Tab-separated table of N, CA, C and O in Angstrom:
chain	number	residue	atom	x	y	z
A	15	MET	N	149.893	-13.049	273.181
A	15	MET	CA	149.329	-14.384	273.277
A	15	MET	C	148.942	-14.639	274.735
A	15	MET	O	149.688	-14.334	275.646
A	16	SER	N	147.765	-15.205	274.952
A	16	SER	CA	147.320	-15.497	276.310
A	16	SER	C	147.965	-16.779	276.827
A	16	SER	O	148.380	-17.642	276.057
A	17	LYS	N	148.028	-16.849	278.143
A	17	LYS	CA	148.620	-18.026	278.772
A	17	LYS	C	147.626	-19.184	278.774
A	17	LYS	O	146.417	-18.987	278.771
A	18	LEU	N	148.164	-20.365	278.831
A	18	LEU	CA	147.369	-21.579	278.949
A	18	LEU	C	146.622	-21.553	280.283
A	18	LEU	O	147.140	-21.038	281.280
A	19	HIS	N	145.430	-22.111	280.331
A	19	HIS	CA	144.699	-22.179	281.592
A	19	HIS	C	145.529	-22.953	282.616
A	19	HIS	O	146.352	-23.809	282.260
A	20	MET	N	145.348	-22.640	283.876
A	20	MET	CA	146.216	-23.171	284.933
A	20	MET	C	146.188	-24.693	285.013
A	20	MET	O	147.229	-25.321	285.209
A	21	LYS	N	145.028	-25.295	284.862
A	21	LYS	CA	144.960	-26.756	284.950
A	21	LYS	C	145.782	-27.396	283.834
A	21	LYS	O	146.499	-28.370	284.056
A	22	GLY	N	145.712	-26.844	282.652
A	22	GLY	CA	146.511	-27.349	281.549
A	22	GLY	C	147.999	-27.185	281.807
A	22	GLY	O	148.797	-28.077	281.507
A	23	ARG	N	148.391	-26.036	282.367
A	23	ARG	CA	149.799	-25.812	282.665
A	23	ARG	C	150.288	-26.772	283.738
A	23	ARG	O	151.411	-27.283	283.674
A	24	ILE	N	149.453	-27.043	284.733
A	24	ILE	CA	149.805	-28.008	285.776
A	24	ILE	C	150.052	-29.381	285.151
A	24	ILE	O	151.028	-30.055	285.480
A	25	LEU	N	149.198	-29.784	284.242
A	25	LEU	CA	149.401	-31.067	283.561
A	25	LEU	C	150.703	-31.081	282.767
A	25	LEU	O	151.426	-32.080	282.776
A	26	GLN	N	151.021	-29.978	282.106
A	26	GLN	CA	152.285	-29.910	281.375
A	26	GLN	C	153.486	-30.035	282.320
A	26	GLN	O	154.454	-30.728	282.002
A	27	LEU	N	153.426	-29.368	283.462
A	27	LEU	CA	154.526	-29.447	284.423
A	27	LEU	C	154.719	-30.877	284.910
A	27	LEU	O	155.847	-31.354	285.030
A	28	ILE	N	153.618	-31.563	285.181
A	28	ILE	CA	153.704	-32.954	285.629
A	28	ILE	C	154.262	-33.824	284.508
A	28	ILE	O	155.130	-34.671	284.731
A	29	ASN	N	153.793	-33.602	283.301
A	29	ASN	CA	154.263	-34.378	282.160
A	29	ASN	C	155.759	-34.157	281.909
A	29	ASN	O	156.472	-35.092	281.548
A	30	ASP	N	156.226	-32.931	282.112
A	30	ASP	CA	157.643	-32.615	281.900
A	30	ASP	C	158.559	-33.394	282.843
A	30	ASP	O	159.725	-33.606	282.532
A	31	GLN	N	158.037	-33.801	283.989
A	31	GLN	CA	158.827	-34.543	284.983
A	31	GLN	C	158.328	-35.975	285.116
A	31	GLN	O	158.392	-36.576	286.188
A	32	GLN	N	157.810	-36.514	284.026
A	32	GLN	CA	157.152	-37.817	284.050
A	32	GLN	C	158.019	-38.938	284.619
A	32	GLN	O	157.540	-39.795	285.334
A	33	HIS	N	159.295	-38.941	284.331
A	33	HIS	CA	160.140	-40.055	284.770
A	33	HIS	C	160.468	-40.001	286.248
A	33	HIS	O	160.589	-41.040	286.896
A	34	THR	N	160.599	-38.808	286.799
A	34	THR	CA	160.959	-38.680	288.217
A	34	THR	C	159.786	-38.301	289.089
A	34	THR	O	159.834	-38.480	290.301
A	35	GLY	N	158.742	-37.746	288.517
A	35	GLY	CA	157.638	-37.201	289.290
A	35	GLY	C	157.981	-35.790	289.735
A	35	GLY	O	159.127	-35.351	289.651
A	36	ILE	N	156.980	-35.059	290.210
A	36	ILE	CA	157.174	-33.684	290.655
A	36	ILE	C	156.338	-33.453	291.911
A	36	ILE	O	155.183	-33.888	291.998
A	37	TRP	N	156.955	-32.797	292.886
A	37	TRP	CA	156.264	-32.522	294.154
A	37	TRP	C	155.216	-31.442	293.962
A	37	TRP	O	155.382	-30.518	293.144
A	38	ASP	N	154.146	-31.537	294.738
A	38	ASP	CA	153.074	-30.545	294.660
A	38	ASP	C	153.586	-29.132	294.921
A	38	ASP	O	153.179	-28.178	294.264
A	39	TRP	N	154.529	-28.967	295.843
A	39	TRP	CA	155.043	-27.629	296.131
A	39	TRP	C	155.860	-27.083	294.960
A	39	TRP	O	155.873	-25.872	294.723
A	40	GLN	N	156.500	-27.958	294.195
A	40	GLN	CA	157.236	-27.503	293.014
A	40	GLN	C	156.265	-27.017	291.940
A	40	GLN	O	156.528	-26.019	291.259
A	41	ILE	N	155.163	-27.724	291.797
A	41	ILE	CA	154.125	-27.313	290.847
A	41	ILE	C	153.570	-25.955	291.251
A	41	ILE	O	153.445	-25.046	290.429
A	42	THR	N	153.265	-25.818	292.535
A	42	THR	CA	152.711	-24.566	293.047
A	42	THR	C	153.670	-23.402	292.828
A	42	THR	O	153.272	-22.338	292.358
A	43	ASP	N	154.940	-23.594	293.158
A	43	ASP	CA	155.934	-22.538	292.950
A	43	ASP	C	155.999	-22.129	291.482
A	43	ASP	O	156.041	-20.934	291.165
A	44	ALA	N	156.017	-23.098	290.582
A	44	ALA	CA	156.111	-22.799	289.156
A	44	ALA	C	154.889	-22.040	288.661
A	44	ALA	O	155.013	-21.025	287.961
A	45	VAL	N	153.705	-22.506	289.033
A	45	VAL	CA	152.465	-21.858	288.588
A	45	VAL	C	152.375	-20.436	289.129
A	45	VAL	O	152.068	-19.493	288.387
A	46	MET	N	152.656	-20.262	290.407
A	46	MET	CA	152.561	-18.932	290.990
A	46	MET	C	153.561	-17.977	290.347
A	46	MET	O	153.243	-16.821	290.085
A	47	SER	N	154.752	-18.456	290.065
A	47	SER	CA	155.759	-17.626	289.420
A	47	SER	C	155.350	-17.271	287.992
A	47	SER	O	155.396	-16.107	287.591
A	48	GLU	N	154.940	-18.259	287.225
A	48	GLU	CA	154.584	-18.036	285.822
A	48	GLU	C	153.366	-17.135	285.645
A	48	GLU	O	153.275	-16.396	284.668
A	49	TYR	N	152.410	-17.219	286.586
A	49	TYR	CA	151.179	-16.445	286.465
A	49	TYR	C	151.196	-15.174	287.308
A	49	TYR	O	150.203	-14.452	287.363
A	50	GLY	N	152.322	-14.906	287.980
A	50	GLY	CA	152.451	-13.693	288.776
A	50	GLY	C	151.523	-13.658	289.983
A	50	GLY	O	150.971	-12.616	290.318
A	51	LEU	N	151.359	-14.798	290.650
A	51	LEU	CA	150.443	-14.919	291.777
A	51	LEU	C	151.218	-15.094	293.078
A	51	LEU	O	152.370	-15.504	293.067
A	52	SER	N	150.561	-14.800	294.191
A	52	SER	CA	151.186	-15.022	295.496
A	52	SER	C	150.102	-15.238	296.541
A	52	SER	O	148.932	-14.956	296.309
A	53	GLY	N	150.523	-15.786	297.678
A	53	GLY	CA	149.629	-15.914	298.814
A	53	GLY	C	149.017	-17.292	298.987
A	53	GLY	O	149.070	-18.156	298.104
A	54	ALA	N	148.449	-17.450	300.173
A	54	ALA	CA	147.866	-18.734	300.572
A	54	ALA	C	146.698	-19.150	299.679
A	54	ALA	O	146.509	-20.340	299.426
A	55	TYR	N	145.921	-18.188	299.194
A	55	TYR	CA	144.793	-18.529	298.335
A	55	TYR	C	145.263	-19.307	297.106
A	55	TYR	O	144.703	-20.345	296.751
A	56	TRP	N	146.308	-18.814	296.439
A	56	TRP	CA	146.766	-19.442	295.209
A	56	TRP	C	147.491	-20.749	295.473
A	56	TRP	O	147.409	-21.677	294.670
A	57	ARG	N	148.179	-20.859	296.611
A	57	ARG	CA	148.756	-22.160	296.983
A	57	ARG	C	147.630	-23.175	297.174
A	57	ARG	O	147.699	-24.299	296.687
A	58	GLY	N	146.590	-22.766	297.874
A	58	GLY	CA	145.448	-23.646	298.095
A	58	GLY	C	144.721	-23.988	296.810
A	58	GLY	O	144.285	-25.124	296.608
A	59	ASN	N	144.585	-23.006	295.929
A	59	ASN	CA	143.916	-23.234	294.651
A	59	ASN	C	144.648	-24.287	293.833
A	59	ASN	O	144.023	-25.169	293.226
A	60	THR	N	145.966	-24.208	293.818
A	60	THR	CA	146.756	-25.204	293.086
A	60	THR	C	146.587	-26.577	293.718
A	60	THR	O	146.445	-27.582	293.015
A	61	ARG	N	146.578	-26.630	295.030
A	61	ARG	CA	146.408	-27.905	295.732
A	61	ARG	C	145.031	-28.515	295.429
A	61	ARG	O	144.914	-29.721	295.229
A	62	VAL	N	144.002	-27.697	295.369
A	62	VAL	CA	142.656	-28.175	295.029
A	62	VAL	C	142.641	-28.711	293.593
A	62	VAL	O	142.028	-29.749	293.313
A	63	THR	N	143.309	-28.022	292.687
A	63	THR	CA	143.378	-28.487	291.299
A	63	THR	C	144.074	-29.840	291.216
A	63	THR	O	143.626	-30.741	290.493
A	64	LEU	N	145.153	-30.006	291.967
A	64	LEU	CA	145.846	-31.295	291.990
A	64	LEU	C	144.941	-32.390	292.562
A	64	LEU	O	144.931	-33.516	292.062
A	65	THR	N	144.175	-32.058	293.590
A	65	THR	CA	143.233	-33.021	294.178
A	65	THR	C	142.193	-33.438	293.137
A	65	THR	O	141.850	-34.619	293.020
A	66	ASP	N	141.716	-32.472	292.363
A	66	ASP	CA	140.743	-32.749	291.307
A	66	ASP	C	141.343	-33.677	290.246
A	66	ASP	O	140.700	-34.657	289.836
A	67	LEU	N	142.555	-33.398	289.824
A	67	LEU	CA	143.211	-34.244	288.823
A	67	LEU	C	143.464	-35.655	289.359
A	67	LEU	O	143.317	-36.641	288.638
A	68	PHE	N	143.835	-35.745	290.637
A	68	PHE	CA	144.074	-37.044	291.262
A	68	PHE	C	142.770	-37.833	291.386
A	68	PHE	O	142.708	-39.009	291.020
A	69	SER	N	141.727	-37.169	291.868
A	69	SER	CA	140.457	-37.890	292.080
A	69	SER	C	139.781	-38.279	290.771
A	69	SER	O	139.006	-39.227	290.739
A	70	SER	N	140.107	-37.573	289.682
A	70	SER	CA	139.534	-37.942	288.385
A	70	SER	C	140.376	-38.988	287.660
A	70	SER	O	140.044	-39.383	286.543
A	71	GLY	N	141.461	-39.433	288.283
A	71	GLY	CA	142.247	-40.524	287.722
A	71	GLY	C	143.224	-40.120	286.645
A	71	GLY	O	143.700	-40.964	285.892
A	72	ILE	N	143.572	-38.838	286.567
A	72	ILE	CA	144.481	-38.354	285.530
A	72	ILE	C	145.935	-38.402	285.993
A	72	ILE	O	146.833	-38.660	285.198
A	73	ILE	N	146.154	-38.134	287.279
A	73	ILE	CA	147.503	-38.202	287.847
A	73	ILE	C	147.497	-39.203	288.988
A	73	ILE	O	146.438	-39.555	289.527
A	74	GLU	N	148.704	-39.643	289.357
A	74	GLU	CA	148.834	-40.570	290.481
A	74	GLU	C	149.960	-40.105	291.385
A	74	GLU	O	150.904	-39.446	290.943
A	75	SER	N	149.832	-40.443	292.647
A	75	SER	CA	150.857	-40.113	293.621
A	75	SER	C	151.898	-41.224	293.626
A	75	SER	O	151.557	-42.400	293.699
A	76	VAL	N	153.171	-40.830	293.532
A	76	VAL	CA	154.247	-41.815	293.541
A	76	VAL	C	155.033	-41.790	294.849
A	76	VAL	O	155.819	-42.698	295.115
A	77	LYS	N	154.813	-40.732	295.652
A	77	LYS	CA	155.491	-40.626	296.934
A	77	LYS	C	154.775	-39.596	297.793
A	77	LYS	O	154.226	-38.627	297.278
A	78	GLU	N	154.781	-39.817	299.093
A	78	GLU	CA	154.196	-38.883	300.034
A	78	GLU	C	155.173	-38.667	301.186
A	78	GLU	O	155.952	-39.557	301.505
A	79	LYS	N	155.117	-37.474	301.794
A	79	LYS	CA	155.908	-37.199	302.992
A	79	LYS	C	155.260	-36.062	303.759
A	79	LYS	O	154.505	-35.271	303.188
A	80	LEU	N	155.563	-35.976	305.057
A	80	LEU	CA	155.041	-34.884	305.863
A	80	LEU	C	155.781	-33.600	305.545
A	80	LEU	O	156.992	-33.600	305.305
A	81	ASP	N	155.055	-32.500	305.550
A	81	ASP	CA	155.611	-31.182	305.268
A	81	ASP	C	156.339	-30.668	306.506
A	81	ASP	O	155.753	-30.020	307.355
A	82	ASP	N	157.620	-30.942	306.606
A	82	ASP	CA	158.391	-30.514	307.771
A	82	ASP	C	158.887	-29.081	307.656
A	82	ASP	O	159.404	-28.511	308.606
A	83	GLU	N	158.731	-28.466	306.482
A	83	GLU	CA	159.159	-27.086	306.299
A	83	GLU	C	157.987	-26.113	306.301
A	83	GLU	O	158.163	-24.928	306.062
A	84	ALA	N	156.804	-26.615	306.569
A	84	ALA	CA	155.585	-25.798	306.681
A	84	ALA	C	155.277	-25.007	305.411
A	84	ALA	O	154.806	-23.882	305.473
A	85	TYR	N	155.540	-25.586	304.257
A	85	TYR	CA	155.212	-24.906	303.003
A	85	TYR	C	153.699	-24.730	302.886
A	85	TYR	O	153.213	-23.644	302.634
A	86	PHE	N	152.975	-25.831	303.034
A	86	PHE	CA	151.512	-25.771	303.012
A	86	PHE	C	150.948	-25.693	304.425
A	86	PHE	O	149.782	-25.454	304.612
A	87	GLY	N	151.756	-25.953	305.399
A	87	GLY	CA	151.326	-25.957	306.791
A	87	GLY	C	151.923	-27.167	307.483
A	87	GLY	O	151.863	-28.271	306.965
A	88	ALA	N	152.528	-26.927	308.623
A	88	ALA	CA	153.200	-28.015	309.346
A	88	ALA	C	152.265	-29.200	309.517
A	88	ALA	O	151.098	-29.048	309.868
A	89	GLY	N	152.790	-30.373	309.231
A	89	GLY	CA	152.025	-31.599	309.408
A	89	GLY	C	151.180	-32.020	308.225
A	89	GLY	O	150.619	-33.107	308.231
A	90	ARG	N	151.073	-31.207	307.212
A	90	ARG	CA	150.320	-31.623	306.020
A	90	ARG	C	151.154	-32.591	305.205
A	90	ARG	O	152.374	-32.605	305.278
A	91	VAL	N	150.476	-33.363	304.410
A	91	VAL	CA	151.144	-34.349	303.573
A	91	VAL	C	151.462	-33.721	302.210
A	91	VAL	O	150.603	-33.085	301.601
A	92	LEU	N	152.705	-33.893	301.768
A	92	LEU	CA	153.117	-33.471	300.434
A	92	LEU	C	153.069	-34.674	299.505
A	92	LEU	O	153.320	-35.801	299.927
A	93	PHE	N	152.751	-34.425	298.255
A	93	PHE	CA	152.615	-35.501	297.284
A	93	PHE	C	153.509	-35.263	296.087
A	93	PHE	O	153.631	-34.145	295.603
A	94	LYS	N	154.094	-36.335	295.602
A	94	LYS	CA	154.868	-36.315	294.363
A	94	LYS	C	153.997	-37.000	293.315
A	94	LYS	O	153.567	-38.140	293.495
A	95	PHE	N	153.734	-36.304	292.210
A	95	PHE	CA	152.799	-36.784	291.201
A	95	PHE	C	153.481	-37.106	289.880
A	95	PHE	O	154.529	-36.564	289.548
A	96	ARG	N	152.798	-37.955	289.125
A	96	ARG	CA	153.115	-38.177	287.722
A	96	ARG	C	151.805	-38.502	287.005
A	96	ARG	O	150.803	-38.876	287.629
A	97	LEU	N	151.827	-38.368	285.695
A	97	LEU	CA	150.659	-38.742	284.887
A	97	LEU	C	150.582	-40.253	284.782
A	97	LEU	O	151.604	-40.932	284.738
A	98	ASN	N	149.375	-40.769	284.705
A	98	ASN	CA	149.220	-42.185	284.394
A	98	ASN	C	148.835	-42.297	282.916
A	98	ASN	O	148.786	-41.289	282.202
A	99	ASP	N	148.606	-43.494	282.454
A	99	ASP	CA	148.280	-43.702	281.033
A	99	ASP	C	147.042	-42.917	280.615
A	99	ASP	O	147.008	-42.311	279.543
A	100	PHE	N	146.017	-42.915	281.470
A	100	PHE	CA	144.792	-42.183	281.169
A	100	PHE	C	145.091	-40.685	281.053
A	100	PHE	O	144.597	-40.010	280.143
A	101	GLY	N	145.911	-40.160	281.944
A	101	GLY	CA	146.266	-38.748	281.914
A	101	GLY	C	147.020	-38.367	280.653
A	101	GLY	O	146.774	-37.311	280.048
A	102	ARG	N	147.947	-39.216	280.230
A	102	ARG	CA	148.685	-38.941	278.993
A	102	ARG	C	147.737	-38.955	277.789
A	102	ARG	O	147.846	-38.113	276.894
A	103	GLN	N	146.794	-39.884	277.782
A	103	GLN	CA	145.821	-39.939	276.691
A	103	GLN	C	144.942	-38.691	276.689
A	103	GLN	O	144.678	-38.111	275.643
A	104	ARG	N	144.502	-38.266	277.861
A	104	ARG	CA	143.667	-37.061	277.951
A	104	ARG	C	144.431	-35.834	277.456
A	104	ARG	O	143.875	-34.973	276.784
A	105	MET	N	145.726	-35.755	277.787
A	105	MET	CA	146.526	-34.634	277.293
A	105	MET	C	146.619	-34.645	275.772
A	105	MET	O	146.540	-33.603	275.137
A	106	ARG	N	146.773	-35.818	275.192
A	106	ARG	CA	146.798	-35.921	273.733
A	106	ARG	C	145.439	-35.531	273.156
A	106	ARG	O	145.349	-34.822	272.148
A	107	ASP	N	144.363	-35.965	273.816
A	107	ASP	CA	143.008	-35.672	273.336
A	107	ASP	C	142.719	-34.182	273.275
A	107	ASP	O	141.974	-33.719	272.400
A	108	ILE	N	143.285	-33.426	274.214
A	108	ILE	CA	143.019	-31.985	274.251
A	108	ILE	C	144.193	-31.167	273.743
A	108	ILE	O	144.286	-29.966	273.976
A	109	ALA	N	145.105	-31.829	273.057
A	109	ALA	CA	146.246	-31.188	272.375
A	109	ALA	C	147.195	-30.473	273.334
A	109	ALA	O	147.753	-29.444	273.000
A	110	LEU	N	147.400	-31.034	274.525
A	110	LEU	CA	148.388	-30.486	275.456
A	110	LEU	C	149.718	-31.223	275.364
A	110	LEU	O	150.705	-30.759	275.899
A	111	ALA	N	149.706	-32.374	274.738
A	111	ALA	CA	150.943	-33.148	274.616
A	111	ALA	C	151.167	-33.556	273.176
A	111	ALA	O	150.286	-33.612	272.381
């Protein structure tokens, strides 16, 4: 069986932590581990996907902090995300939830 496309899996990870939210670095770690990926390219790719989901109004940021551990790069902002009502509806529409 093939794996779910990465954007769909990212939405599932966010949905799984809906009550507490999930940090972008936690999403990245999970996706890279599950898909057998590594390196800065894939960390960046996940971050771009999260930006796309945020800018399209599917997810929302519930908390931000500076990256003091240099996961994405010292001084970058980390985001904690959750789905909003529109995002949950979209997941139902495409049979992800």
